[in-house]
Coordinates of C-alpha atoms in Angstrom, one line a residue:
Chain A
X1 CA 84.3 73.3 -90.8
X2 CA 85.7 69.6 -90.5
X3 CA 87.9 68.9 -93.6
X4 CA 89.2 65.3 -94.7
X5 CA 90.4 62.9 -92.3
X6 CA 94.0 62.2 -92.0
X7 CA 95.0 58.6 -90.6
X8 CA 98.7 57.7 -89.7
X9 CA 100.0 54.2 -88.9
X10 CA 103.3 54.4 -86.6
X11 CA 103.8 50.8 -87.1
X12 CA 103.3 50.7 -90.9
X13 CA 106.2 49.9 -93.4
X14 CA 105.7 53.3 -94.9
X15 CA 107.5 55.9 -92.9
X16 CA 104.8 58.4 -91.4
X17 CA 105.9 61.4 -93.1
X18 CA 105.1 59.5 -96.5
X19 CA 101.8 58.6 -95.4
X20 CA 100.7 62.4 -94.9
X21 CA 102.3 63.1 -98.2
X22 CA 100.4 60.4 -99.9
X23 CA 97.2 61.1 -98.2
X24 CA 97.2 64.9 -99.0
X25 CA 98.0 64.2 -102.9
X26 CA 94.8 61.9 -102.4
X27 CA 92.9 64.9 -100.8
X28 CA 94.1 67.0 -103.9
X29 CA 93.3 64.6 -106.5
X30 CA 89.8 63.8 -105.2
X31 CA 88.9 67.4 -104.9
X32 CA 88.5 67.4 -101.0
X33 CA 91.8 69.7 -100.8
X34 CA 91.0 72.4 -103.4
X35 CA 93.6 75.0 -104.2
X36 CA 93.6 78.0 -101.4
X37 CA 92.5 75.4 -98.5
X38 CA 94.5 76.3 -95.3
X39 CA 96.3 73.4 -93.9
X40 CA 97.0 73.1 -90.2
X41 CA 100.1 74.2 -89.1
X42 CA 102.8 71.9 -88.3
X43 CA 102.4 72.3 -84.7
X44 CA 98.8 71.8 -84.6
X45 CA 99.0 68.7 -87.0
X46 CA 102.1 67.2 -85.0
X47 CA 99.9 67.7 -81.6
X48 CA 96.8 66.4 -83.2
X49 CA 98.4 63.2 -84.7
X50 CA 101.0 62.9 -81.2
X51 CA 104.0 63.3 -83.7
X52 CA 107.3 64.7 -83.5
X53 CA 107.1 68.1 -85.3
X54 CA 110.3 67.4 -87.5
X55 CA 108.4 64.4 -89.0
X56 CA 105.2 67.1 -90.2
X57 CA 107.5 69.1 -91.2
X58 CA 109.4 67.0 -93.3
X59 CA 106.2 66.0 -95.0
X60 CA 105.1 69.7 -95.6
X61 CA 109.0 70.4 -96.9
X62 CA 108.5 67.5 -99.2
X63 CA 105.0 68.8 -100.7
X64 CA 106.2 72.0 -100.9
X65 CA 109.1 70.9 -103.1
X66 CA 106.7 68.9 -105.1
X67 CA 104.7 72.5 -105.6
X68 CA 101.7 70.8 -103.8
X69 CA 101.5 73.5 -100.9
X70 CA 102.6 77.0 -100.5
X71 CA 103.9 78.3 -97.0
X72 CA 102.9 82.1 -97.0
X73 CA 104.7 82.8 -93.6
X74 CA 102.5 83.8 -90.7
X75 CA 99.4 83.4 -93.0
X76 CA 100.0 80.2 -93.0
X77 CA 100.0 76.9 -95.4
X78 CA 97.9 76.6 -98.5
X79 CA 96.9 74.0 -101.0
X80 CA 98.6 75.5 -104.0
X81 CA 97.2 76.5 -107.1
X82 CA 97.5 74.2 -110.0
X83 CA 98.3 71.5 -107.4
X84 CA 96.6 68.6 -108.9
X85 CA 98.6 69.0 -112.0
X86 CA 101.6 69.0 -109.7
X87 CA 100.3 65.9 -108.0
X88 CA 99.7 63.9 -111.3
X89 CA 103.4 65.1 -112.2
X90 CA 104.8 63.4 -109.2
X91 CA 102.9 60.1 -109.8
X92 CA 103.9 60.3 -113.4
X93 CA 107.5 60.7 -112.3
X94 CA 107.3 58.0 -109.8
X95 CA 105.7 55.6 -112.2
X96 CA 108.7 56.8 -114.7
X97 CA 111.4 55.9 -112.1
X98 CA 109.6 52.3 -111.0
X99 CA 109.4 51.6 -114.5
X100 CA 113.0 52.4 -115.5
X101 CA 114.3 50.3 -112.1
X102 CA 112.6 47.5 -113.7
X103 CA 114.1 48.1 -117.4
X104 CA 117.6 48.5 -116.4
X105 CA 117.2 45.3 -114.2
X106 CA 115.8 43.4 -117.0
X107 CA 118.7 44.9 -119.5
X108 CA 121.2 43.8 -117.1
X109 CA 119.8 40.1 -117.0
X110 CA 120.1 40.2 -120.8
X111 CA 116.7 40.5 -122.2
X112 CA 116.3 42.7 -125.4
X113 CA 113.9 45.4 -125.8
X114 CA 111.5 43.4 -128.0
X115 CA 111.7 40.8 -125.2
X116 CA 110.9 43.3 -122.2
X117 CA 108.4 45.3 -124.4
X118 CA 106.8 41.8 -125.1
X119 CA 106.7 41.1 -121.1
X120 CA 105.4 44.4 -120.4
X121 CA 102.4 43.8 -122.7
X122 CA 101.7 40.6 -121.1
X123 CA 101.8 41.9 -117.4
X124 CA 99.5 44.6 -118.6
X125 CA 97.0 42.0 -120.2
X126 CA 97.1 39.9 -117.0
X127 CA 96.4 42.7 -114.6
X128 CA 93.3 43.9 -116.6
X129 CA 92.0 40.3 -116.9
X130 CA 91.9 40.3 -112.8
X131 CA 90.0 43.6 -112.9
Chain B
X1 CA 70.5 89.4 -50.0
X2 CA 70.1 86.1 -47.4
X3 CA 73.2 84.4 -46.6
X4 CA 71.0 81.1 -47.7
X5 CA 71.6 82.1 -51.1
X6 CA 75.4 81.8 -50.5
X7 CA 75.2 78.6 -48.7
X8 CA 72.9 77.2 -51.6
X9 CA 75.4 78.2 -54.1
X10 CA 78.6 76.5 -52.1
X11 CA 76.7 73.7 -51.2
X12 CA 76.0 72.9 -54.7
X13 CA 79.4 73.3 -55.6
X14 CA 80.6 70.7 -53.2
X15 CA 77.7 68.3 -54.4
X16 CA 79.1 68.8 -58.2
X17 CA 82.6 68.5 -57.2
X18 CA 82.3 65.7 -54.5
X19 CA 79.6 63.7 -55.2
X20 CA 78.3 63.7 -58.8
X21 CA 81.8 63.9 -60.4
X22 CA 83.3 61.1 -58.5
X23 CA 80.1 59.1 -59.1
X24 CA 80.4 59.4 -63.1
X25 CA 84.4 59.6 -62.8
X26 CA 85.0 55.6 -63.6
X27 CA 83.2 56.2 -67.1
X28 CA 85.8 59.1 -68.0
X29 CA 88.5 57.4 -66.7
X30 CA 87.9 54.0 -68.9
X31 CA 87.6 56.3 -72.0
X32 CA 90.9 57.9 -71.4
X33 CA 92.7 54.8 -71.5
X34 CA 90.7 53.7 -74.5
X35 CA 91.2 56.9 -76.3
X36 CA 95.0 56.4 -75.8
X37 CA 95.0 52.7 -76.9
X38 CA 91.6 50.9 -77.5
X39 CA 93.1 47.6 -78.4
X40 CA 95.6 47.3 -75.3
X41 CA 92.3 48.3 -73.2
X42 CA 90.1 45.7 -74.9
X43 CA 93.6 42.8 -74.3
X44 CA 93.3 44.2 -70.3
X45 CA 89.6 43.7 -69.2
X46 CA 91.4 43.2 -65.8
X47 CA 92.6 46.7 -65.6
X48 CA 89.1 47.7 -67.1
X49 CA 87.6 46.2 -64.0
X50 CA 89.8 47.7 -61.7
X51 CA 89.3 51.2 -63.0
X52 CA 85.6 50.6 -63.3
X53 CA 85.5 49.9 -59.6
X54 CA 87.4 52.5 -57.9
X55 CA 85.0 52.3 -54.8
X56 CA 87.7 53.4 -52.2
X57 CA 88.3 56.5 -54.5
X58 CA 84.5 57.6 -54.9
X59 CA 83.6 56.9 -51.0
X60 CA 86.6 59.3 -50.1
X61 CA 85.2 62.0 -52.1
X62 CA 81.6 61.1 -51.1
X63 CA 83.0 61.4 -47.0
X64 CA 84.7 64.6 -47.7
X65 CA 81.4 65.9 -49.7
X66 CA 79.4 64.8 -46.5
X67 CA 82.0 66.5 -44.1
X68 CA 82.3 69.7 -45.9
X69 CA 78.5 70.3 -46.0
X70 CA 78.1 69.6 -42.4
X71 CA 80.8 72.0 -41.7
X72 CA 79.2 74.9 -43.9
X73 CA 75.7 74.2 -42.7
X74 CA 77.2 74.4 -38.8
X75 CA 78.5 78.0 -39.9
X76 CA 75.4 78.9 -41.8
X77 CA 73.6 77.9 -38.3
X78 CA 75.9 79.5 -36.2
X79 CA 77.1 76.5 -34.4
X80 CA 80.2 76.6 -35.4
X81 CA 82.1 80.2 -34.4
X82 CA 84.0 82.1 -37.4
X83 CA 87.8 81.2 -37.6
X84 CA 90.9 82.5 -38.8
X85 CA 90.6 85.9 -40.6
X86 CA 86.7 86.0 -40.5
X87 CA 87.4 86.4 -36.9
X88 CA 87.4 90.2 -37.2
X89 CA 84.3 92.1 -35.6
X90 CA 81.7 93.1 -38.1
X91 CA 82.7 90.6 -40.7
X92 CA 79.8 89.8 -43.0
X93 CA 78.1 86.3 -42.8
X94 CA 78.4 85.7 -46.5
X95 CA 82.3 86.1 -46.2
X96 CA 82.4 83.9 -43.4
X97 CA 80.7 81.2 -45.6
X98 CA 83.3 81.8 -48.6
X99 CA 86.4 81.7 -46.4
X100 CA 84.7 78.3 -45.0
X101 CA 84.1 77.0 -48.4
X102 CA 87.5 77.9 -49.9
X103 CA 89.5 76.2 -46.9
X104 CA 87.1 73.3 -47.4
X105 CA 87.8 72.9 -51.2
X106 CA 91.3 72.9 -50.8
X107 CA 92.0 69.3 -49.5
X108 CA 89.3 68.0 -52.2
X109 CA 91.3 69.7 -54.7
X110 CA 94.9 68.2 -53.2
X111 CA 93.1 65.0 -53.3
X112 CA 91.7 65.5 -56.9
X113 CA 95.1 66.9 -58.1
X114 CA 96.9 63.9 -57.0
X115 CA 95.0 61.5 -58.2
X116 CA 94.9 62.9 -61.7
X117 CA 98.8 63.3 -61.2
X118 CA 99.0 59.7 -60.3
X119 CA 96.5 58.5 -63.2
X120 CA 98.1 60.5 -66.0
X121 CA 101.6 58.9 -64.9
X122 CA 100.2 55.5 -64.7
X123 CA 98.7 56.0 -68.2
X124 CA 101.9 57.4 -69.7
X125 CA 103.8 54.6 -68.6
X126 CA 101.7 51.5 -68.6
X127 CA 99.4 52.3 -71.6
X128 CA 101.2 52.7 -74.9
X129 CA 100.2 55.3 -77.4
X130 CA 97.9 53.7 -80.2
X131 CA 99.7 52.8 -83.3
X132 CA 96.7 54.1 -85.6
X133 CA 96.1 58.0 -85.0
X134 CA 93.7 60.2 -86.9
X135 CA 93.2 63.7 -87.3
X136 CA 91.4 66.5 -89.7
X137 CA 93.1 68.7 -92.5
X138 CA 91.4 71.4 -91.1
X139 CA 93.2 74.7 -90.0
X140 CA 91.7 75.8 -86.5
X141 CA 91.4 79.4 -85.6
X142 CA 89.6 81.7 -83.4
X143 CA 87.7 83.0 -86.2
X144 CA 86.0 79.4 -86.7
X145 CA 84.3 79.7 -83.3
X146 CA 84.0 83.0 -82.4
X147 CA 82.6 85.8 -85.5
X148 CA 85.3 88.4 -85.9
X149 CA 82.9 91.4 -85.5
X150 CA 82.3 89.6 -82.0
X151 CA 85.9 89.6 -81.5
X152 CA 86.4 93.3 -82.5
X153 CA 83.7 94.6 -80.3
X154 CA 85.0 92.5 -77.3
X155 CA 88.6 93.8 -77.7
X156 CA 87.4 97.7 -78.4
X157 CA 84.9 97.2 -75.3
X158 CA 88.0 95.9 -73.2
X159 CA 90.4 99.2 -74.7
X160 CA 87.6 101.8 -73.9
X161 CA 87.6 100.7 -70.4
X162 CA 91.2 100.5 -70.1
X163 CA 91.4 103.8 -71.7
X164 CA 88.6 105.1 -69.6
X165 CA 90.8 103.9 -66.2
X166 CA 94.3 105.7 -67.8
X167 CA 91.8 109.1 -68.6
X168 CA 90.8 109.1 -65.1
X169 CA 94.5 108.9 -63.7
X170 CA 95.6 111.5 -66.4
X171 CA 92.9 114.1 -65.7
X172 CA 94.0 113.3 -61.8
X173 CA 90.3 112.5 -60.7
X174 CA 90.2 111.7 -57.1
X175 CA 90.8 107.7 -56.7
X176 CA 91.6 105.1 -53.7
X177 CA 94.8 103.9 -52.8
X178 CA 93.8 100.6 -54.8
X179 CA 93.6 102.1 -58.2
X180 CA 96.7 100.9 -59.9
X181 CA 96.5 97.3 -58.5
X182 CA 92.7 97.3 -59.7
X183 CA 94.0 98.7 -63.4
X184 CA 96.8 95.9 -63.5
X185 CA 94.0 93.2 -62.4
X186 CA 92.1 94.2 -65.2
X187 CA 94.6 93.9 -67.9
X188 CA 96.2 90.7 -66.6
X189 CA 92.6 89.0 -66.4
X190 CA 91.8 90.4 -69.9
X191 CA 95.2 88.9 -70.9
X192 CA 94.6 85.8 -68.8
X193 CA 91.2 84.9 -70.6
X194 CA 92.7 85.8 -74.4
X195 CA 95.4 83.1 -73.6
X196 CA 92.7 80.4 -72.2
X197 CA 90.6 81.1 -75.1
X198 CA 93.4 80.6 -77.7
X199 CA 94.4 77.9 -75.9
X200 CA 91.3 76.1 -76.5
X201 CA 91.5 76.7 -80.0
X202 CA 95.0 75.5 -80.4
X203 CA 95.2 72.6 -78.1
X204 CA 95.2 68.7 -79.6
X205 CA 92.0 67.1 -79.6
X206 CA 91.7 64.6 -76.5
X207 CA 89.0 62.4 -75.2
X208 CA 86.4 64.8 -74.5
X209 CA 86.5 66.1 -78.4
X210 CA 86.2 62.3 -79.6
X211 CA 83.7 61.5 -77.0
X212 CA 81.3 64.5 -77.4
X213 CA 82.1 65.9 -80.9
X214 CA 83.0 69.2 -82.3
X215 CA 80.8 70.8 -79.9
X216 CA 82.7 70.3 -77.2
X217 CA 85.7 72.9 -78.6
X218 CA 83.0 74.9 -79.8
X219 CA 81.7 75.5 -76.5
X220 CA 84.9 75.5 -74.7
X221 CA 86.1 78.4 -77.2
X222 CA 83.0 80.5 -76.9
X223 CA 82.8 80.3 -73.2
X224 CA 86.2 81.2 -72.7
X225 CA 85.9 84.0 -75.2
X226 CA 82.8 85.4 -73.4
X227 CA 85.1 85.5 -70.0
X228 CA 86.8 88.5 -71.7
X229 CA 83.8 90.5 -71.0
X230 CA 83.9 89.8 -67.0
X231 CA 87.0 92.0 -66.5
X232 CA 85.7 95.2 -68.4
X233 CA 82.3 94.9 -66.6
X234 CA 83.7 94.7 -63.1
X235 CA 86.2 97.2 -64.4
X236 CA 83.7 99.8 -65.3
X237 CA 82.0 99.0 -61.9
X238 CA 85.1 99.5 -60.0
X239 CA 85.8 102.7 -61.8
X240 CA 82.2 104.3 -60.8
X241 CA 83.4 103.2 -57.3
X242 CA 87.0 104.6 -57.5
X243 CA 85.8 107.8 -59.0
X244 CA 82.4 108.2 -56.8
X245 CA 83.6 106.9 -53.6
X246 CA 80.7 104.6 -53.5
X247 CA 80.3 101.1 -53.4
X248 CA 77.7 100.8 -56.2
X249 CA 77.0 96.6 -55.7
X250 CA 78.7 93.9 -53.6
X251 CA 80.6 93.1 -56.1
X252 CA 83.2 91.1 -54.3
X253 CA 80.3 88.7 -53.1
X254 CA 78.8 88.6 -56.5
X255 CA 82.1 87.7 -58.0
X256 CA 82.6 84.8 -55.7
X257 CA 79.4 83.2 -56.1
X258 CA 79.6 83.5 -59.8
X259 CA 82.9 81.9 -59.8
X260 CA 81.4 78.8 -57.6
X261 CA 78.2 78.5 -59.9
X262 CA 80.6 78.9 -63.0
X263 CA 82.7 75.9 -61.5
X264 CA 79.5 74.3 -61.0
X265 CA 78.0 74.4 -64.4
X266 CA 81.4 73.4 -65.6
X267 CA 81.5 70.2 -63.4
X268 CA 77.9 69.2 -64.3
X269 CA 78.4 69.7 -68.1
X270 CA 80.8 66.8 -68.5
X271 CA 78.0 64.7 -66.8
X272 CA 75.3 66.0 -69.0
X273 CA 77.1 65.5 -72.3
X274 CA 77.9 62.1 -71.1
X275 CA 74.3 61.4 -70.2
X276 CA 73.5 62.6 -73.8
X277 CA 75.8 60.5 -75.6
X278 CA 74.9 57.4 -73.3
X279 CA 71.4 57.9 -74.4
X280 CA 72.2 58.1 -78.0
X281 CA 74.5 55.3 -77.9
X282 CA 71.7 52.7 -76.5
X283 CA 70.1 53.1 -79.8
X284 CA 73.1 53.2 -82.5
X285 CA 75.1 51.0 -80.8
X286 CA 79.3 51.4 -80.6
X287 CA 80.3 53.7 -83.1
X288 CA 84.4 54.3 -82.4
X289 CA 87.2 51.6 -81.2
X290 CA 86.7 54.0 -77.8
X291 CA 82.9 52.5 -77.5
X292 CA 83.9 49.1 -78.4
X293 CA 87.2 49.0 -76.1
X294 CA 85.1 50.5 -73.1
X295 CA 83.3 47.4 -71.3
X296 CA 79.5 47.8 -70.8
X297 CA 78.0 48.4 -67.4

């Protein structure tokens, strides 16, 4: 009966609704939340976590827009078929946006494409050696 | 049935509510605070000490329990004469004991309710909600606790009994003046039990769930759902009494004793659950932030 746990920290810098979204992404990626798994209602999850319903509703709306979950009216909310692919897309898009911001900033500072590519390769090597 | 049975049941209720529960209350009180914010409780040992003590509170309940038992026994032994409504001639003794028990319960319930309200207000204002909260990503539904075929059978049984009552009225069988009142009471009770069973499913988890695990909610929902059978069973007996014009069993007496025993069992359930986890923890040590925050006794 027990599903994966979700933990939120009200004082964390990350907004609570993003913590919920991230942990559902993790659940989908790890296979603990399989396609078709029913999720708690907004009311239930908000009550269980002592949160405002709007916070949970915001998280669910974002997940629905990302194609990770599906709300089927009175039947409730479920993990969507193909959610793993959607989570991977969201992750890739986020990474792409982060990299674009870095590249644009380096270009504004006057670095050439070759220099930026070199910096990126060195940074990758450095993180690889740290394990 | 001898009235000593009634006395024993009501005496058991008095002991459970005003002696056993208060004796264990300090342990639960601390856990309520620790469940809301274990770090806060650990940082305020003086509050923990004060809550653990609570002698005045406990002795007030013990005192009331002793007085209640003495008065109930005095009525059972005919030392005290019946009073209020029970003065009517021919009032059976079991009804006198029932009325006395109800009157004696009232001040204790008022005291208990007032303490509960004051404690909850203090908890909500003085103890901030913990920043870290957790839940399971599992949708709860009554199907998780009561198999669907049992639900359908139960609802079918209730519907059959209600239909039997309506058929009696349609067929114009001779019935007493209480007929419609009893039918409305049957329907209302069935709906009330349905509401409470669903409430047990949907309510947020609280300290008892975290202390006792998932079996706490499971037993709460199943007992709540089993209570559905009470109105139709009583309804069938009452319908027979209506149509036959006789009293099949001393149903009023049985119901009052049943309710008293149910409340006693409910009160003792908490104690039994707590005793069970307490003995486990002795070997395994604290396992949750609540356990670490609650000072060892």
